[in-house]
Coordinates of N, CA, C and O in Angstrom, one line a residue:
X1457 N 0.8 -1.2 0.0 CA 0.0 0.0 0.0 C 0.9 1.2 0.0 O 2.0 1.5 0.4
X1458 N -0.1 2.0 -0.7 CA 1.3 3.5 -0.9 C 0.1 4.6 -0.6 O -1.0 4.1 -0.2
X1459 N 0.3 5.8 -0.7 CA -0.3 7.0 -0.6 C 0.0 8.3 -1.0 O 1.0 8.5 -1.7
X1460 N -0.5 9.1 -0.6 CA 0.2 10.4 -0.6 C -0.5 11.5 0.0 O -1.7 11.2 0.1
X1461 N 0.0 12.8 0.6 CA -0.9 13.7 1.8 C -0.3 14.8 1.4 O 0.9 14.9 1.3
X1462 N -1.4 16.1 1.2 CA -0.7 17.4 1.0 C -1.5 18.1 2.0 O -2.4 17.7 2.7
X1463 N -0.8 20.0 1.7 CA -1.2 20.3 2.5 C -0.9 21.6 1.5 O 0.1 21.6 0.8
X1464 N -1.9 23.0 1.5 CA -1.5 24.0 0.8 C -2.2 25.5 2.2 O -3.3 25.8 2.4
X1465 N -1.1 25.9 2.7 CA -1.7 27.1 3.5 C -1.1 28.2 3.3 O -0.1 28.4 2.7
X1466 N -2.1 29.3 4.4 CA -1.1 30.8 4.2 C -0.1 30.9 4.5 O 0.6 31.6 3.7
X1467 N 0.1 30.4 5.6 CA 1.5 29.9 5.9 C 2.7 29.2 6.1 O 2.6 28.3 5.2
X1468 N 3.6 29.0 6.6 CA 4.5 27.7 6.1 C 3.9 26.3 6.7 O 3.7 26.0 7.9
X1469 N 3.8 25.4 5.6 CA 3.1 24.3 6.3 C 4.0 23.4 6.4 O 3.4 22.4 6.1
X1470 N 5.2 23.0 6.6 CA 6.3 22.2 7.0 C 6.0 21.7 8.2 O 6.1 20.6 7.8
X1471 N 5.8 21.7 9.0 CA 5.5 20.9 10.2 C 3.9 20.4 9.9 O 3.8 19.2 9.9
X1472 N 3.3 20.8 9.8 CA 1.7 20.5 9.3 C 1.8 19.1 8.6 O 1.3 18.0 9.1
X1473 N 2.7 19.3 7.5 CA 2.8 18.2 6.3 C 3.5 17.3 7.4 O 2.8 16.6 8.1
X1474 N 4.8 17.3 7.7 CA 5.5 16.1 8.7 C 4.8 15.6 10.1 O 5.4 14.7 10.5
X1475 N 4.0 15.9 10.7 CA 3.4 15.8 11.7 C 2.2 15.2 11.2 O 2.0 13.9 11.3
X1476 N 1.3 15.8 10.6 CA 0.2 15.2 9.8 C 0.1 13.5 9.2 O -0.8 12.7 9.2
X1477 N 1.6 13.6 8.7 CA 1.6 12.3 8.0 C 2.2 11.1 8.9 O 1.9 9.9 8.7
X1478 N 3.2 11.5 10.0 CA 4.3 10.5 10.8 C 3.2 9.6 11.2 O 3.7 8.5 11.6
X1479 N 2.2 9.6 11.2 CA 1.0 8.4 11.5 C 1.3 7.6 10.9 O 2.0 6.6 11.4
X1480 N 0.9 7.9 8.9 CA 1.3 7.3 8.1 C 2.4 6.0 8.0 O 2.5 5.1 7.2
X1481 N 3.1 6.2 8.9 CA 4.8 5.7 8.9 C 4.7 4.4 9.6 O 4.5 4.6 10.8
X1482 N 4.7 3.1 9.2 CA 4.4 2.2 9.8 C 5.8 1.3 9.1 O 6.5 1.9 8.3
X1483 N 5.9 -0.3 9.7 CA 6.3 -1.3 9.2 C 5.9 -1.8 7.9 O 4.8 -2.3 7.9
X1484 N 6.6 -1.8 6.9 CA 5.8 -2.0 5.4 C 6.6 -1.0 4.5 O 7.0 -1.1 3.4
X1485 N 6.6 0.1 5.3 CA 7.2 1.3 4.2 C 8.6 1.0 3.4 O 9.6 1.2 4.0
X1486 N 8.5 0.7 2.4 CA 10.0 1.3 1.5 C 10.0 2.1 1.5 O 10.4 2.4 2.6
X1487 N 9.9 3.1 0.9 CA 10.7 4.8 0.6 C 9.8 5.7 1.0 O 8.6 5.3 0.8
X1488 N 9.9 6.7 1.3 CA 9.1 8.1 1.6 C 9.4 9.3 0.9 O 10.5 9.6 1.3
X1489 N 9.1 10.1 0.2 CA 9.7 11.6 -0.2 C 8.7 12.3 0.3 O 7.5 12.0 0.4
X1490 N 9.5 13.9 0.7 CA 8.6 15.1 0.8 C 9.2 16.3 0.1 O 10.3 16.3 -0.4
X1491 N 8.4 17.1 0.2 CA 8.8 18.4 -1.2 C 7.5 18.9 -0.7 O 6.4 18.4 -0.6
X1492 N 8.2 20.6 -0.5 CA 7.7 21.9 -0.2 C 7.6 22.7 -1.2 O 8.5 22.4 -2.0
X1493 N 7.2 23.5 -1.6 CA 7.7 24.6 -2.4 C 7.2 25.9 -2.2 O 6.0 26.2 -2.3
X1494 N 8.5 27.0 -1.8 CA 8.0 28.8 -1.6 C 8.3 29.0 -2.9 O 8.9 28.3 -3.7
X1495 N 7.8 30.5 -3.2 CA 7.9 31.4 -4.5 C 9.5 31.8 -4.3 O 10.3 31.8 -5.2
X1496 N 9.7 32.1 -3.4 CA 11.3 33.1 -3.5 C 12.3 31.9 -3.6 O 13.3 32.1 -4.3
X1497 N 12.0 30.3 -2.9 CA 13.1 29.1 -1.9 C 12.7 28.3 -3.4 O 13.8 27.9 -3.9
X1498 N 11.6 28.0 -4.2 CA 11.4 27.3 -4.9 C 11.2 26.0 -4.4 O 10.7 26.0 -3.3
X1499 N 11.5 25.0 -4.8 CA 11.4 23.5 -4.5 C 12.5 23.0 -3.4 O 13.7 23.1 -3.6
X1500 N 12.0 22.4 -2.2 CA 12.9 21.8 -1.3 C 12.2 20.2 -1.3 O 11.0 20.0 -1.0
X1501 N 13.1 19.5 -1.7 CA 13.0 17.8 -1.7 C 13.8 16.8 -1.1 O 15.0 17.1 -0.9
X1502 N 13.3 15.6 -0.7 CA 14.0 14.9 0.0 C 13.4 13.3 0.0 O 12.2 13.0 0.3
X1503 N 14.1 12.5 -0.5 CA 13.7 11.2 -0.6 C 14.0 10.2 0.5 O 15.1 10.7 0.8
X1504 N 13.9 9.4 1.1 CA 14.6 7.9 2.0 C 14.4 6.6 1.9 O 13.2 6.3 1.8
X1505 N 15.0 5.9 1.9 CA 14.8 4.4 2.3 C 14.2 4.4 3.5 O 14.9 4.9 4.4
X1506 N 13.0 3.8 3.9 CA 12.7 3.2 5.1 C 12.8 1.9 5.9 O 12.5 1.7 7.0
X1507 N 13.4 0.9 4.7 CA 13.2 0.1 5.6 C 14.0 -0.5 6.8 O 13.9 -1.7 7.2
X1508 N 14.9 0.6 7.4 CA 15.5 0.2 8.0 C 15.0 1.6 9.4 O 15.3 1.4 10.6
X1509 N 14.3 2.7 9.0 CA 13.9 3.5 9.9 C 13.1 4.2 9.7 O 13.2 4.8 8.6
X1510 N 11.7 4.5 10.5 CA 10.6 5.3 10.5 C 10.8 7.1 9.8 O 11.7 7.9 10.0
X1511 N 9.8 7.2 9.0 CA 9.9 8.3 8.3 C 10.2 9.1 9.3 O 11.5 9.2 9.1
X1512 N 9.9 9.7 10.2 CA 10.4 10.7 11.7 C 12.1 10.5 11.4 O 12.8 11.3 10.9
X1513 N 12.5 9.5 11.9 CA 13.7 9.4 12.4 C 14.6 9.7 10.9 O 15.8 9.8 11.1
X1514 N 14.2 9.8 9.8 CA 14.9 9.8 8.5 C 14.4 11.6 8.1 O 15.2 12.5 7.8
X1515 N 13.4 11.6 8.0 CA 13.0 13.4 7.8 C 13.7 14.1 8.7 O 14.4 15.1 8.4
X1516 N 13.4 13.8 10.0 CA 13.7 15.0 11.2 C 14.8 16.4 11.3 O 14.7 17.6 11.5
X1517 N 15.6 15.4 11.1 CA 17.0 16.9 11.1 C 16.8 17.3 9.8 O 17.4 18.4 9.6
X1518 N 16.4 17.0 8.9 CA 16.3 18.1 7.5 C 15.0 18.4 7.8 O 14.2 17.6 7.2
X1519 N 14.3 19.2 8.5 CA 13.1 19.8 8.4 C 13.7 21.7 8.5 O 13.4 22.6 7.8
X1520 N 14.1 21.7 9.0 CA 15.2 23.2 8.6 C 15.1 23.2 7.3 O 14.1 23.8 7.0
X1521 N 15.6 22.9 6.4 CA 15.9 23.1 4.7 C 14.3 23.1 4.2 O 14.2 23.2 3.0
X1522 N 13.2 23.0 5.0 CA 12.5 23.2 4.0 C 11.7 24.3 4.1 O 11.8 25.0 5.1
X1523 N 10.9 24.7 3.0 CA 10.4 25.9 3.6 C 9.5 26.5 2.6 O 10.1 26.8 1.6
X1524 N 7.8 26.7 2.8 CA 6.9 26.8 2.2 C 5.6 26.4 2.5 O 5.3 25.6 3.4
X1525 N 4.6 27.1 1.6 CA 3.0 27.1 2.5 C 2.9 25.7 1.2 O 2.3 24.8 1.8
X1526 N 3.0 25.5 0.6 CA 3.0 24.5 -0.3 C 3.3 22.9 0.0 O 4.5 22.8 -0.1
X1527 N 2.8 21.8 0.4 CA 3.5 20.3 0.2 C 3.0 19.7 0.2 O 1.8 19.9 0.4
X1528 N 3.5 18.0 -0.2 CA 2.9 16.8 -0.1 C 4.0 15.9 0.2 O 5.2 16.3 0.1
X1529 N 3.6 14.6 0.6 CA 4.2 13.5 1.2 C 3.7 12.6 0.7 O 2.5 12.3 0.8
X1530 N 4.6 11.7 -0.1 CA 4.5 10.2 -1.0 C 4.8 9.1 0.1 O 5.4 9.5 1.1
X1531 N 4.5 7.8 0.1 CA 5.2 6.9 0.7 C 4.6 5.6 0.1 O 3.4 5.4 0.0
X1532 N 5.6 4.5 -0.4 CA 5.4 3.8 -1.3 C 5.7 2.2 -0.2 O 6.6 2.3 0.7
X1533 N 5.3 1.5 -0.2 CA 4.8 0.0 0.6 C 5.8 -1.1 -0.1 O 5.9 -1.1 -1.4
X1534 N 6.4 -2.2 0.8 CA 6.9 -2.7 0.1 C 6.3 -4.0 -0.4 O 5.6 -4.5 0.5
X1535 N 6.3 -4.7 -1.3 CA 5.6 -5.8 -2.4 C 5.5 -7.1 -1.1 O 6.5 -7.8 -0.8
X1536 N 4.5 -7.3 -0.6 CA 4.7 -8.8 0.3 C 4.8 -10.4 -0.3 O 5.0 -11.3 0.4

């Protein structure tokens, strides 16, 4: 199972989008990406392998680089 979760506000929604989705993040997950995007910062992206650690623990210290009222969160499941 895979999905994806956005979020578009007045303000910066970076924590919105990562908090919103860390539910999401279970045993199963192969890979995750997130991608913001401001008018001035343009596109901030970031891809991971999960299966060796929960989306939180692989996002977390790059949540500084991103920056924008703009995002979505992919996360793709691995084949059983």
């Amino acid at each position: 199972m895979g999905g994806f979760f956005g979020t578009i506000s007045t303000k910066d929604c970076v924590n919105d989008l990562f908090y919103g989705t860390d539910y999401n993040s279970h045993l199963g997950t192969k890979r995750a990406g997130l991608v913001t995007f401001d008018e001035e910062k343009g596109f901030s992206r970031a891809i991971h392998s999960l299966e060796r650690q929960y989306f939180r623990s692989r996002f977390e210290d790059e949540l500084d680089s991103f920056k924008g009222n703009q995002g979505i969160r992919t996360w793709a499941a691995m084949r059983w």
